[in-house]
Amino acid sequence: MLIKLVTAAILLLPLSLAAFAGGTGTVADPYLVATAEHLNSVRNVLSGHFLQVNDIDLTGYLSPGGGGYNFGNGWLPIGWRTDGVLNNPFSGSYNGNGYSISNLYLDRNQGPGLFFGLFGYVSESGSIADLTLVDSDLSTRGIGTIVGVLAGYVAGLVTNCHSSGTVYGNNAGGLVGLLETEGNSIAFVTLSTSTCNVSAVNTAGGLVAAMENAVVSICSASAVVHAQNAHSGGLVGSVSSGSLIEFSHSSSMVIGYSNAGGLIGTVNNSSIEESYSLGNVYLFHQYTSYGGTAGGFLGTGFSSEISNSYSLGEVFGLGIVTAGGFAGRLHLTSMDVQYCYSAGRVWSSSRKGGFCGFDSSGVGGELLGSYWDLFVSGRAQSAGGEGLTTPEMMQQGFYNGWDFQSIWLIDEDHSYPSLRNNLPLLPPSPPNIENDIGVLNIAMPENLYVGLPCELLVTVFNLGVTQQSGFFVRVMSEGEVELARSFIPVTVHQYEELVVNIPWIPPNQGESSIWAEVLVNDDYPFNDATDSISFTVYPGTEGDGTEAFPFYLSHPTHLLLLNQ
């Protein structure tokens, strides 16, 4: 009997002592994790409680000859999930205790499971806190897989966790792949950040790839986010099913081919509150007649509420792209957007707007008290919102209905409004661009005739930090043909507008389109151009309209001259 008791005691040693640096795995006495081997042993006690007591570098452990090399596939995620039936989740708690795990490496095509990261699947009762992942390198290529540096799937709680490195997958997030509530407790990520560069075949998010009925609060991302197909967002790629994002921001550069937004790629049936985005958004779309959407804050929005938020990044669309300074496309039949603004340059080779590129208007939605900077955006039109000049954007009195007591604050004449409960590192201010003359819009007479002189009116503005003089404004037509050019010798001061009269004689009849652009020292910035306007030139008429030489009316359209 004595021999059997001793043997039993020896069999208990690997789990209680050798597998960890101490502890019994309870909340009061968690297992202590000090090495890569201890970290790997977490998978053997998925319902246990753990406390990290040292920085852990996984380089040696995941290299050839290391215990986690796995034929070059690297780290095997802790906990796994397939289709929701075959699951083996991490349901305990992991406290990083302020320490880091560096050089996490994973390169896998398949599971077990569809979710990849340091943790594969964290269940409703699972939690991870106070952990930093440094210089991670994760890659998955399996169809339907989702990867996040910290965890592929989280239904529990993530608090004060941070990541850096690179991550690539079918769907990928800088910290979490899919954040989804699966029970009575809301899936929640808070006080967390990511600086990972994220690339995905379908959906990519700087912090979270996709969230469903979940909450992201007081979080941020600063990365390069790239999605080849579906959705790309600086913070979250896709937000749906009653989710909430609050007090969060992104300074990520976002690149996409379908829906791209500085903070969110696509939102559906969710709420966004007191958040902002600063990064630039680039969308390239050549695939369908519907095209893609790009916005400084949001790509596309359905059945959701967005309030007290703003974006400052530039938006660039090439191909069939609907672009807006705040949102690319808002389905206002079901969207409520209130007290928001955008102040970034907007350019697209197709549809574009200062605040919103396109809205599906209808009963049930609302766009209230929202604005865009006319000068900075270079856009005089928008599918919703109200355009203000840069000086007006820096005056509290122009923001009708805004709460400057508890939500917003503004340093008048120096900055745009900022959020009291989500302050940026620097006040949101107009860009300091030296020697930047822009053009806002172009107007022409309602009726044009071959050979009849007219005037084109081009509105020029100065967004620079110095006064401007000695530049050209030119009018262009299809095929990059220059129709007219005018030299402007007068001085235009900062934030000042000037209407330039450019004489023009239409040479040919028929339908055409023109736009205006500015030249400073023979340099033409691509986004210093007006929207193109279409027109028809009617057949010419003899005479100049004077008593001595009256117009000779020989065509029905010549009767329109009576209105002029």
Coordinates of C-alpha atoms in Angstrom, one line a residue:
M1 CA 0.0 0.0 0.0
L2 CA 2.8 2.4 0.8
I3 CA 4.4 1.8 -2.6
K4 CA 1.2 2.6 -4.3
L5 CA 0.7 5.9 -2.5
V6 CA 4.3 7.0 -3.4
T7 CA 3.7 6.1 -7.0
A8 CA 0.5 8.1 -7.0
A9 CA 2.3 11.1 -5.6
I10 CA 5.0 10.9 -8.2
L11 CA 2.4 10.8 -11.0
L12 CA 1.0 14.1 -9.7
L13 CA 4.3 15.9 -9.9
P14 CA 4.4 16.7 -13.7
L15 CA 1.2 18.7 -13.6
S16 CA 1.6 20.5 -10.2
L17 CA 5.3 21.2 -10.3
A18 CA 7.1 20.4 -13.6
A19 CA 4.3 21.8 -15.9
F20 CA 4.2 25.1 -14.1
A21 CA 6.4 27.3 -11.8
G22 CA 3.9 26.8 -9.0
G23 CA 0.3 27.1 -8.0
T24 CA -2.7 24.8 -8.0
G25 CA -4.8 26.4 -10.8
T26 CA -7.5 28.0 -8.6
V27 CA -8.5 31.6 -8.7
A28 CA -6.8 32.1 -5.3
D29 CA -3.7 30.1 -6.2
P30 CA -3.3 30.2 -10.0
Y31 CA -0.7 28.2 -11.9
L32 CA 2.5 30.3 -12.4
V33 CA 3.7 30.6 -16.0
A34 CA 7.4 31.5 -16.4
T35 CA 8.7 29.7 -19.5
A36 CA 7.6 28.7 -23.0
E37 CA 7.1 25.1 -21.7
H38 CA 4.8 26.4 -19.0
L39 CA 2.8 28.4 -21.5
N40 CA 2.4 25.3 -23.7
S41 CA 1.1 23.3 -20.7
V42 CA -1.9 25.7 -20.4
R43 CA -3.6 23.6 -23.1
N44 CA -3.7 20.7 -20.7
V45 CA -5.7 22.5 -18.1
L46 CA -8.2 24.5 -20.2
S47 CA -10.4 25.4 -17.2
G48 CA -7.6 26.4 -14.9
H49 CA -6.4 29.8 -13.8
F50 CA -3.0 31.1 -14.7
L51 CA -0.6 34.0 -13.7
Q52 CA 2.4 34.8 -15.9
V53 CA 5.4 35.7 -13.8
N54 CA 8.1 36.5 -16.4
D55 CA 8.6 37.8 -19.9
I56 CA 8.6 34.8 -22.3
D57 CA 10.5 34.7 -25.6
L58 CA 9.2 31.9 -27.9
T59 CA 12.0 32.1 -30.4
G60 CA 13.9 29.0 -29.3
Y61 CA 10.8 27.0 -28.4
L62 CA 9.4 27.5 -32.0
S63 CA 12.7 27.0 -33.8
P64 CA 14.0 23.8 -35.3
G65 CA 14.7 21.5 -32.4
G66 CA 12.4 23.3 -30.1
G67 CA 9.4 21.8 -28.4
G68 CA 6.9 23.8 -30.4
Y69 CA 8.5 23.7 -33.8
N70 CA 5.9 21.2 -35.1
F71 CA 7.5 20.6 -38.5
G72 CA 7.7 24.4 -39.2
N73 CA 4.0 25.0 -38.4
G74 CA 4.9 26.7 -35.1
W75 CA 2.6 27.4 -32.3
L76 CA -0.5 25.1 -31.8
P77 CA -3.3 27.3 -30.5
I78 CA -4.6 26.8 -27.0
G79 CA -8.2 25.6 -27.2
W80 CA -10.0 24.9 -30.5
R81 CA -13.4 25.3 -32.1
T82 CA -14.8 24.0 -35.4
D83 CA -18.4 24.4 -36.3
G84 CA -19.8 25.1 -32.8
V85 CA -20.4 21.4 -32.2
L86 CA -16.9 20.0 -31.8
N87 CA -15.3 22.4 -29.3
N88 CA -12.5 22.3 -26.8
P89 CA -12.4 25.9 -25.4
F90 CA -10.1 27.7 -23.0
S91 CA -12.6 28.5 -20.2
G92 CA -10.3 29.6 -17.4
S93 CA -8.5 32.8 -16.8
Y94 CA -5.0 33.9 -18.0
N95 CA -3.4 37.0 -16.3
G96 CA -0.4 38.2 -18.1
N97 CA 0.5 40.3 -15.0
G98 CA 1.9 43.1 -17.2
Y99 CA 4.5 40.7 -18.8
S100 CA 5.0 40.0 -22.5
I101 CA 5.2 37.0 -24.9
S102 CA 7.5 37.7 -27.8
N103 CA 8.1 36.1 -31.2
L104 CA 4.9 34.0 -31.4
Y105 CA 5.1 32.2 -34.7
L106 CA 2.3 30.2 -36.4
D107 CA 2.0 29.1 -40.1
R108 CA -0.9 26.7 -40.5
N109 CA -3.4 25.6 -43.1
Q110 CA -5.6 23.7 -40.8
G111 CA -6.5 23.0 -37.2
P112 CA -7.7 21.4 -35.2
G113 CA -10.4 24.0 -35.5
L114 CA -10.9 27.0 -37.6
F115 CA -9.6 29.6 -35.2
F116 CA -5.9 30.5 -34.7
G117 CA -3.8 32.6 -32.4
L118 CA -2.0 32.2 -29.1
F119 CA -5.4 31.0 -28.0
G120 CA -7.7 29.3 -30.6
Y121 CA -11.0 29.5 -28.7
V122 CA -11.8 31.4 -25.5
S123 CA -15.3 30.5 -24.3
E124 CA -17.9 32.7 -22.6
S125 CA -16.4 32.0 -19.1
G126 CA -12.8 32.5 -20.3
S127 CA -10.8 35.7 -19.8
I128 CA -7.4 37.1 -20.7
A129 CA -5.9 40.2 -19.1
D130 CA -2.8 42.3 -18.8
L131 CA -0.8 40.6 -21.6
T132 CA 1.4 42.1 -24.4
L133 CA 2.3 40.1 -27.5
V134 CA 5.4 41.5 -29.2
D135 CA 6.7 40.9 -32.7
S136 CA 4.2 38.1 -33.5
D137 CA 4.1 36.5 -37.0
L138 CA 1.0 34.5 -37.7
S139 CA -0.2 33.1 -41.1
T140 CA -3.2 30.9 -42.0
R141 CA -4.4 30.0 -45.4
G142 CA -7.3 27.6 -44.8
I143 CA -10.7 28.5 -46.3
G144 CA -13.0 29.8 -43.6
T145 CA -10.2 30.2 -41.0
I146 CA -10.0 33.2 -38.7
V147 CA -6.8 34.4 -37.0
G148 CA -6.0 36.9 -34.3
V149 CA -2.7 37.3 -32.6
L150 CA -4.1 36.9 -29.1
A151 CA -7.1 34.7 -30.0
G152 CA -8.9 33.5 -33.1
Y153 CA -12.3 33.3 -31.4
V154 CA -13.3 35.1 -28.2
A155 CA -16.7 34.7 -26.5
G156 CA -15.4 35.9 -23.1
L157 CA -13.5 38.9 -21.8
V158 CA -10.2 40.5 -23.0
T159 CA -8.8 43.3 -20.8
N160 CA -5.6 45.4 -21.2
C161 CA -4.0 43.3 -23.9
H162 CA -1.7 44.5 -26.7
S163 CA -0.2 43.1 -29.8
S164 CA 2.5 44.0 -32.4
G165 CA 3.8 42.2 -35.5
T166 CA 2.1 40.8 -38.6
V167 CA -0.9 38.6 -39.2
Y168 CA -2.3 37.1 -42.3
G169 CA -5.3 34.9 -42.9
N170 CA -8.6 34.2 -44.7
N171 CA -10.0 36.6 -42.0
A172 CA -7.6 38.4 -39.7
G173 CA -7.5 40.7 -36.7
G174 CA -4.6 42.4 -35.1
L175 CA -5.6 41.1 -31.6
V176 CA -8.8 39.0 -32.0
G177 CA -10.2 37.2 -35.0
L178 CA -13.9 36.9 -34.2
L179 CA -15.5 38.5 -31.1
E180 CA -18.9 36.9 -30.6
T181 CA -21.3 36.5 -27.8
E182 CA -22.4 32.9 -27.4
G183 CA -24.3 32.8 -24.1
N184 CA -25.7 35.2 -21.5
S185 CA -22.4 37.1 -21.0
I186 CA -21.4 39.7 -23.6
A187 CA -18.1 39.1 -25.4
F188 CA -16.0 42.1 -24.5
V189 CA -12.7 43.6 -25.4
T190 CA -11.6 46.7 -23.5
L191 CA -8.5 48.8 -22.8
S192 CA -6.6 47.0 -25.6
T193 CA -4.5 48.0 -28.5
S194 CA -2.8 46.6 -31.6
T195 CA -0.1 47.9 -33.9
C196 CA 0.0 44.7 -36.0
N197 CA 0.0 44.9 -39.8
V198 CA -3.0 42.9 -40.8
S199 CA -3.7 41.3 -44.2
A200 CA -6.7 39.1 -45.1
V201 CA -8.3 37.4 -48.1
N202 CA -11.8 38.5 -46.9
T203 CA -12.2 40.5 -43.8
A204 CA -9.4 42.4 -41.9
G205 CA -9.5 44.6 -38.8
G206 CA -6.7 46.5 -37.1
L207 CA -7.9 45.2 -33.7
V208 CA -10.7 42.7 -34.4
A209 CA -11.6 41.2 -37.8
A210 CA -15.3 40.8 -37.0
M211 CA -17.7 41.2 -34.1
E212 CA -21.2 39.9 -33.5
N213 CA -23.4 41.0 -30.6
A214 CA -20.2 42.1 -28.8
V215 CA -18.5 45.2 -27.3
V216 CA -15.3 47.0 -28.0
S217 CA -14.6 49.8 -25.5
I218 CA -11.7 52.1 -25.0
C219 CA -9.5 50.4 -27.6
S220 CA -7.3 51.5 -30.5
A221 CA -5.3 50.3 -33.4
S222 CA -2.5 51.8 -35.4
A223 CA -1.4 49.6 -38.3
V224 CA -1.6 48.8 -42.0
V225 CA -4.9 46.9 -42.6
H226 CA -5.4 45.3 -46.0
A227 CA -8.3 43.1 -47.2
Q228 CA -8.4 41.7 -50.7
N229 CA -12.2 41.0 -50.9
A230 CA -14.8 41.8 -48.3
H231 CA -14.2 44.3 -45.5
S232 CA -11.3 46.2 -44.1
G233 CA -11.5 48.5 -41.1
G234 CA -8.8 50.4 -39.2
L235 CA -10.2 49.1 -35.9
V236 CA -12.8 46.4 -36.9
G237 CA -13.5 45.0 -40.3
S238 CA -17.2 44.0 -39.8
V239 CA -19.5 44.9 -37.0
S240 CA -23.0 43.3 -36.7
S241 CA -25.8 41.8 -34.7
G242 CA -26.3 44.4 -31.9
S243 CA -22.6 45.2 -31.3
L244 CA -21.3 48.3 -29.7
I245 CA -18.0 50.3 -30.2
E246 CA -17.4 53.2 -27.9
F247 CA -14.6 55.5 -26.8
S248 CA -12.2 54.0 -29.4
H249 CA -10.1 55.2 -32.3
S250 CA -7.9 54.1 -35.1
S251 CA -4.9 55.7 -36.8
S252 CA -4.5 52.7 -39.2
M253 CA -3.8 53.1 -42.9
V254 CA -6.6 51.0 -44.5
I255 CA -6.4 49.4 -48.0
G256 CA -9.3 47.5 -49.5
Y257 CA -11.1 46.3 -52.6
S258 CA -14.7 46.2 -51.5
N259 CA -15.6 48.1 -48.3
A260 CA -13.0 50.1 -46.4
G261 CA -13.3 52.5 -43.5
G262 CA -10.9 54.3 -41.3
L263 CA -12.5 52.8 -38.2
I264 CA -15.0 50.2 -39.6
G265 CA -15.4 48.5 -42.9
T266 CA -19.1 47.6 -42.6
V267 CA -21.6 48.1 -39.8
N268 CA -25.0 46.4 -39.6
N269 CA -27.6 46.6 -36.8
S270 CA -25.0 48.1 -34.3
S271 CA -24.0 51.3 -32.5
I272 CA -20.9 53.4 -32.6
E273 CA -20.4 56.1 -30.0
E274 CA -17.7 58.7 -29.2
S275 CA -15.0 57.3 -31.5
Y276 CA -12.7 58.7 -34.2
S277 CA -10.4 57.7 -37.0
L278 CA -7.2 59.5 -38.2
G279 CA -5.7 57.1 -40.9
N280 CA -6.0 57.4 -44.6
V281 CA -8.2 55.0 -46.6
Y282 CA -7.4 53.6 -50.1
L283 CA -9.8 51.5 -52.1
F284 CA -9.2 50.0 -55.5
H285 CA -12.2 48.4 -57.2
Q286 CA -12.6 47.2 -60.8
Y287 CA -14.7 44.1 -60.4
T288 CA -18.5 44.9 -60.6
S289 CA -20.8 47.6 -61.7
Y290 CA -21.9 48.2 -58.1
G291 CA -18.4 49.1 -57.1
G292 CA -16.8 49.5 -53.7
T293 CA -17.2 51.9 -50.9
A294 CA -14.6 53.9 -48.9
G295 CA -15.0 56.3 -46.0
G296 CA -12.8 58.1 -43.6
F297 CA -14.7 56.6 -40.7
L298 CA -17.0 53.9 -42.3
G299 CA -17.2 52.1 -45.6
T300 CA -20.8 51.0 -45.6
G301 CA -23.6 51.3 -43.0
F302 CA -26.9 49.5 -42.5
S303 CA -29.5 49.7 -39.8
S304 CA -27.2 51.2 -37.2
E305 CA -26.6 54.3 -35.1
I306 CA -23.4 56.4 -35.2
S307 CA -23.1 59.4 -32.9
N308 CA -20.6 61.9 -31.7
S309 CA -17.7 60.7 -33.9
Y310 CA -15.3 62.1 -36.4
S311 CA -12.7 61.3 -39.0
L312 CA -9.7 63.3 -40.3
G313 CA -8.1 60.9 -42.7
E314 CA -7.9 61.2 -46.5
V315 CA -10.0 59.0 -48.7
F316 CA -8.8 57.8 -52.1
G317 CA -10.8 55.7 -54.5
L318 CA -9.7 54.3 -57.8
G319 CA -12.0 52.5 -60.2
I320 CA -15.7 52.1 -59.5
V321 CA -15.6 53.5 -55.9
T322 CA -18.1 55.5 -53.9
A323 CA -16.0 57.7 -51.5
G324 CA -17.0 60.0 -48.6
G325 CA -15.0 61.9 -46.0
F326 CA -17.0 60.2 -43.2
A327 CA -18.8 57.3 -44.9
G328 CA -18.7 55.8 -48.4
R329 CA -22.3 54.6 -48.4
L330 CA -25.1 55.1 -45.8
H331 CA -28.4 53.2 -46.1
L332 CA -30.4 56.0 -44.5
T333 CA -33.6 54.1 -44.7
S334 CA -32.4 52.5 -41.5
M335 CA -29.3 54.5 -40.4
D336 CA -29.1 57.3 -37.8
V337 CA -26.0 59.4 -37.9
Q338 CA -25.9 62.3 -35.5
Y339 CA -23.4 64.9 -34.4
C340 CA -20.5 63.7 -36.5
Y341 CA -17.9 65.5 -38.8
S342 CA -15.2 64.7 -41.3
A343 CA -12.2 66.8 -42.3
G344 CA -10.1 64.9 -44.8
R345 CA -9.4 65.1 -48.5
V346 CA -11.8 63.0 -50.7
W347 CA -11.0 61.8 -54.2
S348 CA -12.5 59.2 -56.3
S349 CA -12.5 58.4 -60.0
S350 CA -16.3 57.9 -59.7
R351 CA -18.9 58.9 -57.1
K352 CA -17.7 61.0 -54.1
G353 CA -18.9 63.4 -51.4
G354 CA -17.5 65.6 -48.7
F355 CA -19.3 63.7 -45.8
C356 CA -21.0 60.8 -47.6
G357 CA -20.5 59.5 -51.1
F358 CA -24.0 58.0 -51.5
D359 CA -27.1 57.4 -49.4
S360 CA -30.0 55.2 -50.0
S361 CA -32.5 57.7 -48.6
G362 CA -35.9 56.7 -47.3
V363 CA -38.3 56.8 -44.4
G364 CA -36.8 55.7 -41.0
G365 CA -33.3 57.1 -41.0
E366 CA -31.7 60.4 -40.1
L367 CA -28.6 62.4 -40.7
L368 CA -28.6 65.1 -38.1
G369 CA -26.1 67.8 -37.1
S370 CA -23.2 66.5 -39.2
Y371 CA -20.6 68.4 -41.1
W372 CA -17.6 68.3 -43.4
D373 CA -14.8 70.7 -44.1
L374 CA -15.3 72.2 -47.6
F375 CA -11.8 73.4 -48.0
V376 CA -9.9 70.3 -46.7
S377 CA -12.1 67.8 -48.5
G378 CA -12.1 69.7 -51.7
R379 CA -15.7 68.7 -52.1
A380 CA -18.6 71.1 -52.5
Q381 CA -21.2 68.3 -52.6
S382 CA -22.2 65.4 -50.4
A383 CA -25.0 62.9 -50.0
G384 CA -25.9 64.3 -46.6
G385 CA -24.4 66.6 -44.0
E386 CA -23.6 70.3 -44.2
G387 CA -20.4 71.7 -45.6
L388 CA -18.5 74.4 -43.6
T389 CA -15.4 76.3 -44.4
T390 CA -12.3 75.6 -42.3
P391 CA -12.7 78.7 -40.1
E392 CA -16.3 77.8 -39.5
M393 CA -15.3 74.2 -38.6
M394 CA -13.3 75.7 -35.7
Q395 CA -16.2 77.7 -34.2
Q396 CA -18.5 76.1 -31.7
G397 CA -21.5 78.2 -32.9
F398 CA -21.7 76.3 -36.2
Y399 CA -22.4 72.9 -34.6
N400 CA -26.1 72.9 -34.1
G401 CA -27.4 70.7 -31.2
W402 CA -24.0 69.5 -30.1
D403 CA -23.2 68.9 -26.4
F404 CA -20.1 70.9 -25.6
Q405 CA -20.7 70.5 -21.9
S406 CA -20.2 66.7 -21.4
I407 CA -19.2 65.2 -24.8
W408 CA -17.3 67.7 -27.0
L409 CA -14.7 70.4 -26.5
I410 CA -13.2 72.9 -28.9
D411 CA -10.3 75.4 -28.9
E412 CA -11.9 77.9 -31.1
D413 CA -9.8 79.3 -34.1
H414 CA -7.2 76.6 -33.5
S415 CA -8.7 73.2 -33.8
Y416 CA -11.8 71.1 -34.7
P417 CA -14.0 69.7 -31.9
S418 CA -12.5 66.7 -30.0
L419 CA -14.2 64.2 -27.6
R420 CA -13.8 64.9 -23.9
N421 CA -14.0 61.2 -23.0
N422 CA -11.7 60.1 -25.9
L423 CA -9.0 62.7 -26.3
P424 CA -6.5 62.4 -29.1
L425 CA -2.8 62.9 -28.4
L426 CA -2.9 66.1 -30.4
P427 CA -5.9 68.4 -31.0
P428 CA -7.7 67.7 -34.2
S429 CA -6.5 70.6 -36.4
P430 CA -6.6 71.4 -40.2
P431 CA -3.5 70.1 -42.0
N432 CA -0.6 72.5 -42.2
I433 CA 0.1 72.3 -45.9
E434 CA 2.4 74.9 -47.2
N435 CA 1.7 76.3 -50.7
D436 CA -1.6 74.5 -51.1
I437 CA -4.1 76.2 -53.4
G438 CA -7.2 74.1 -54.0
V439 CA -10.3 74.4 -56.2
L440 CA -13.8 73.8 -54.7
N441 CA -16.3 73.9 -57.6
I442 CA -16.9 75.1 -61.1
A443 CA -20.1 76.7 -62.5
M444 CA -21.1 77.7 -66.0
P445 CA -24.1 79.3 -67.8
E446 CA -27.2 77.0 -68.1
N447 CA -27.1 77.1 -72.0
L448 CA -24.0 77.1 -74.1
Y449 CA -23.7 77.7 -77.9
V450 CA -20.9 77.1 -80.3
G451 CA -18.9 80.2 -80.9
L452 CA -20.7 82.2 -78.2
P453 CA -18.3 83.5 -75.5
C454 CA -19.2 82.7 -71.9
E455 CA -17.6 82.7 -68.5
L456 CA -16.7 79.7 -66.3
L457 CA -16.7 80.5 -62.6
V458 CA -14.1 78.5 -60.5
T459 CA -14.0 78.9 -56.7
V460 CA -10.4 78.7 -55.5
F461 CA -9.3 78.4 -51.8
N462 CA -6.1 78.5 -49.8
L463 CA -5.6 75.8 -47.2
G464 CA -1.9 76.5 -46.7
V465 CA -0.1 78.3 -43.9
T466 CA 1.2 81.0 -46.2
Q467 CA -0.4 83.4 -48.6
Q468 CA -0.6 82.4 -52.3
S469 CA -0.2 84.3 -55.5
G470 CA 1.0 83.6 -59.0
F471 CA -0.8 80.4 -59.9
F472 CA -2.9 79.0 -62.8
V473 CA -6.4 77.7 -62.9
R474 CA -7.2 75.6 -65.9
V475 CA -10.3 73.9 -67.2
M476 CA -10.0 70.3 -68.5
S477 CA -12.3 68.1 -70.5
E478 CA -12.5 64.4 -71.4
G479 CA -9.3 62.9 -72.6
E480 CA -7.3 65.3 -70.4
V481 CA -7.7 68.1 -73.0
E482 CA -7.0 71.6 -71.7
L483 CA -9.9 74.0 -72.7
A484 CA -8.8 77.2 -71.0
R485 CA -6.3 78.5 -68.6
S486 CA -6.1 81.7 -66.5
F487 CA -3.2 83.2 -64.5
I488 CA -4.1 84.5 -61.1
P489 CA -1.7 87.2 -60.0
V490 CA -3.6 88.3 -56.9
T491 CA -2.8 87.1 -53.3
V492 CA -5.1 84.6 -51.7
H493 CA -4.6 84.4 -47.9
Q494 CA -5.0 81.4 -45.6
Y495 CA -8.6 80.1 -45.5
E496 CA -9.7 82.7 -48.1
E497 CA -11.8 82.0 -51.1
L498 CA -11.6 83.6 -54.6
V499 CA -13.9 83.2 -57.5
V500 CA -12.0 83.2 -60.8
N501 CA -13.7 84.1 -64.1
I502 CA -12.3 82.1 -67.0
P503 CA -13.5 83.2 -70.4
W504 CA -14.3 80.4 -72.8
I505 CA -15.8 79.9 -76.3
P506 CA -17.3 76.5 -76.9
P507 CA -15.8 75.2 -80.1
N508 CA -18.1 72.2 -80.8
Q509 CA -21.7 71.2 -80.3
G510 CA -22.8 68.1 -78.4
E511 CA -22.6 66.6 -74.9
S512 CA -19.4 66.8 -72.8
S513 CA -18.0 67.3 -69.3
I514 CA -15.4 69.5 -67.7
W515 CA -13.6 70.1 -64.4
A516 CA -11.2 72.6 -63.0
E517 CA -7.8 72.1 -61.4
V518 CA -5.0 74.4 -60.1
L519 CA -1.4 74.6 -61.0
V520 CA 1.3 75.9 -58.7
N521 CA 4.8 75.9 -60.2
D522 CA 3.5 73.5 -62.9
D523 CA 2.7 71.0 -60.2
Y524 CA -0.8 69.4 -60.1
P525 CA -1.9 67.5 -56.9
F526 CA -4.4 64.8 -57.9
N527 CA -6.9 65.7 -55.3
D528 CA -7.0 69.5 -56.1
A529 CA -9.6 69.1 -58.8
T530 CA -13.3 69.8 -58.8
D531 CA -16.0 67.3 -59.6
S532 CA -16.7 67.1 -63.3
I533 CA -19.9 68.7 -64.6
S534 CA -21.8 67.6 -67.7
F535 CA -23.3 70.0 -70.2
T536 CA -24.6 70.3 -73.7
V537 CA -23.3 72.8 -76.3
Y538 CA -26.0 73.8 -78.8
P539 CA -25.5 74.9 -82.4
G540 CA -24.2 78.4 -82.8
T541 CA -26.0 81.4 -84.0
E542 CA -25.0 84.5 -86.0
G543 CA -24.9 87.9 -84.4
D544 CA -23.8 89.1 -81.0
G545 CA -27.1 90.2 -79.5
T546 CA -26.7 93.9 -80.0
E547 CA -29.1 96.2 -81.8
A548 CA -26.8 96.5 -84.7
F549 CA -26.1 92.7 -84.9
P550 CA -29.0 90.8 -83.3
F551 CA -28.9 87.0 -82.9
Y552 CA -30.1 85.1 -85.9
L553 CA -32.4 82.4 -84.5
S554 CA -32.2 79.3 -86.8
H555 CA -32.5 76.4 -84.4
P556 CA -35.1 75.6 -81.7
T557 CA -32.5 75.8 -78.9
H558 CA -31.7 79.4 -79.9
L559 CA -35.0 80.4 -78.2
L560 CA -33.2 79.6 -74.9
L561 CA -31.1 82.7 -75.6
L562 CA -34.2 84.8 -74.6
N563 CA -33.6 83.5 -71.0
Q564 CA -30.0 84.8 -71.0

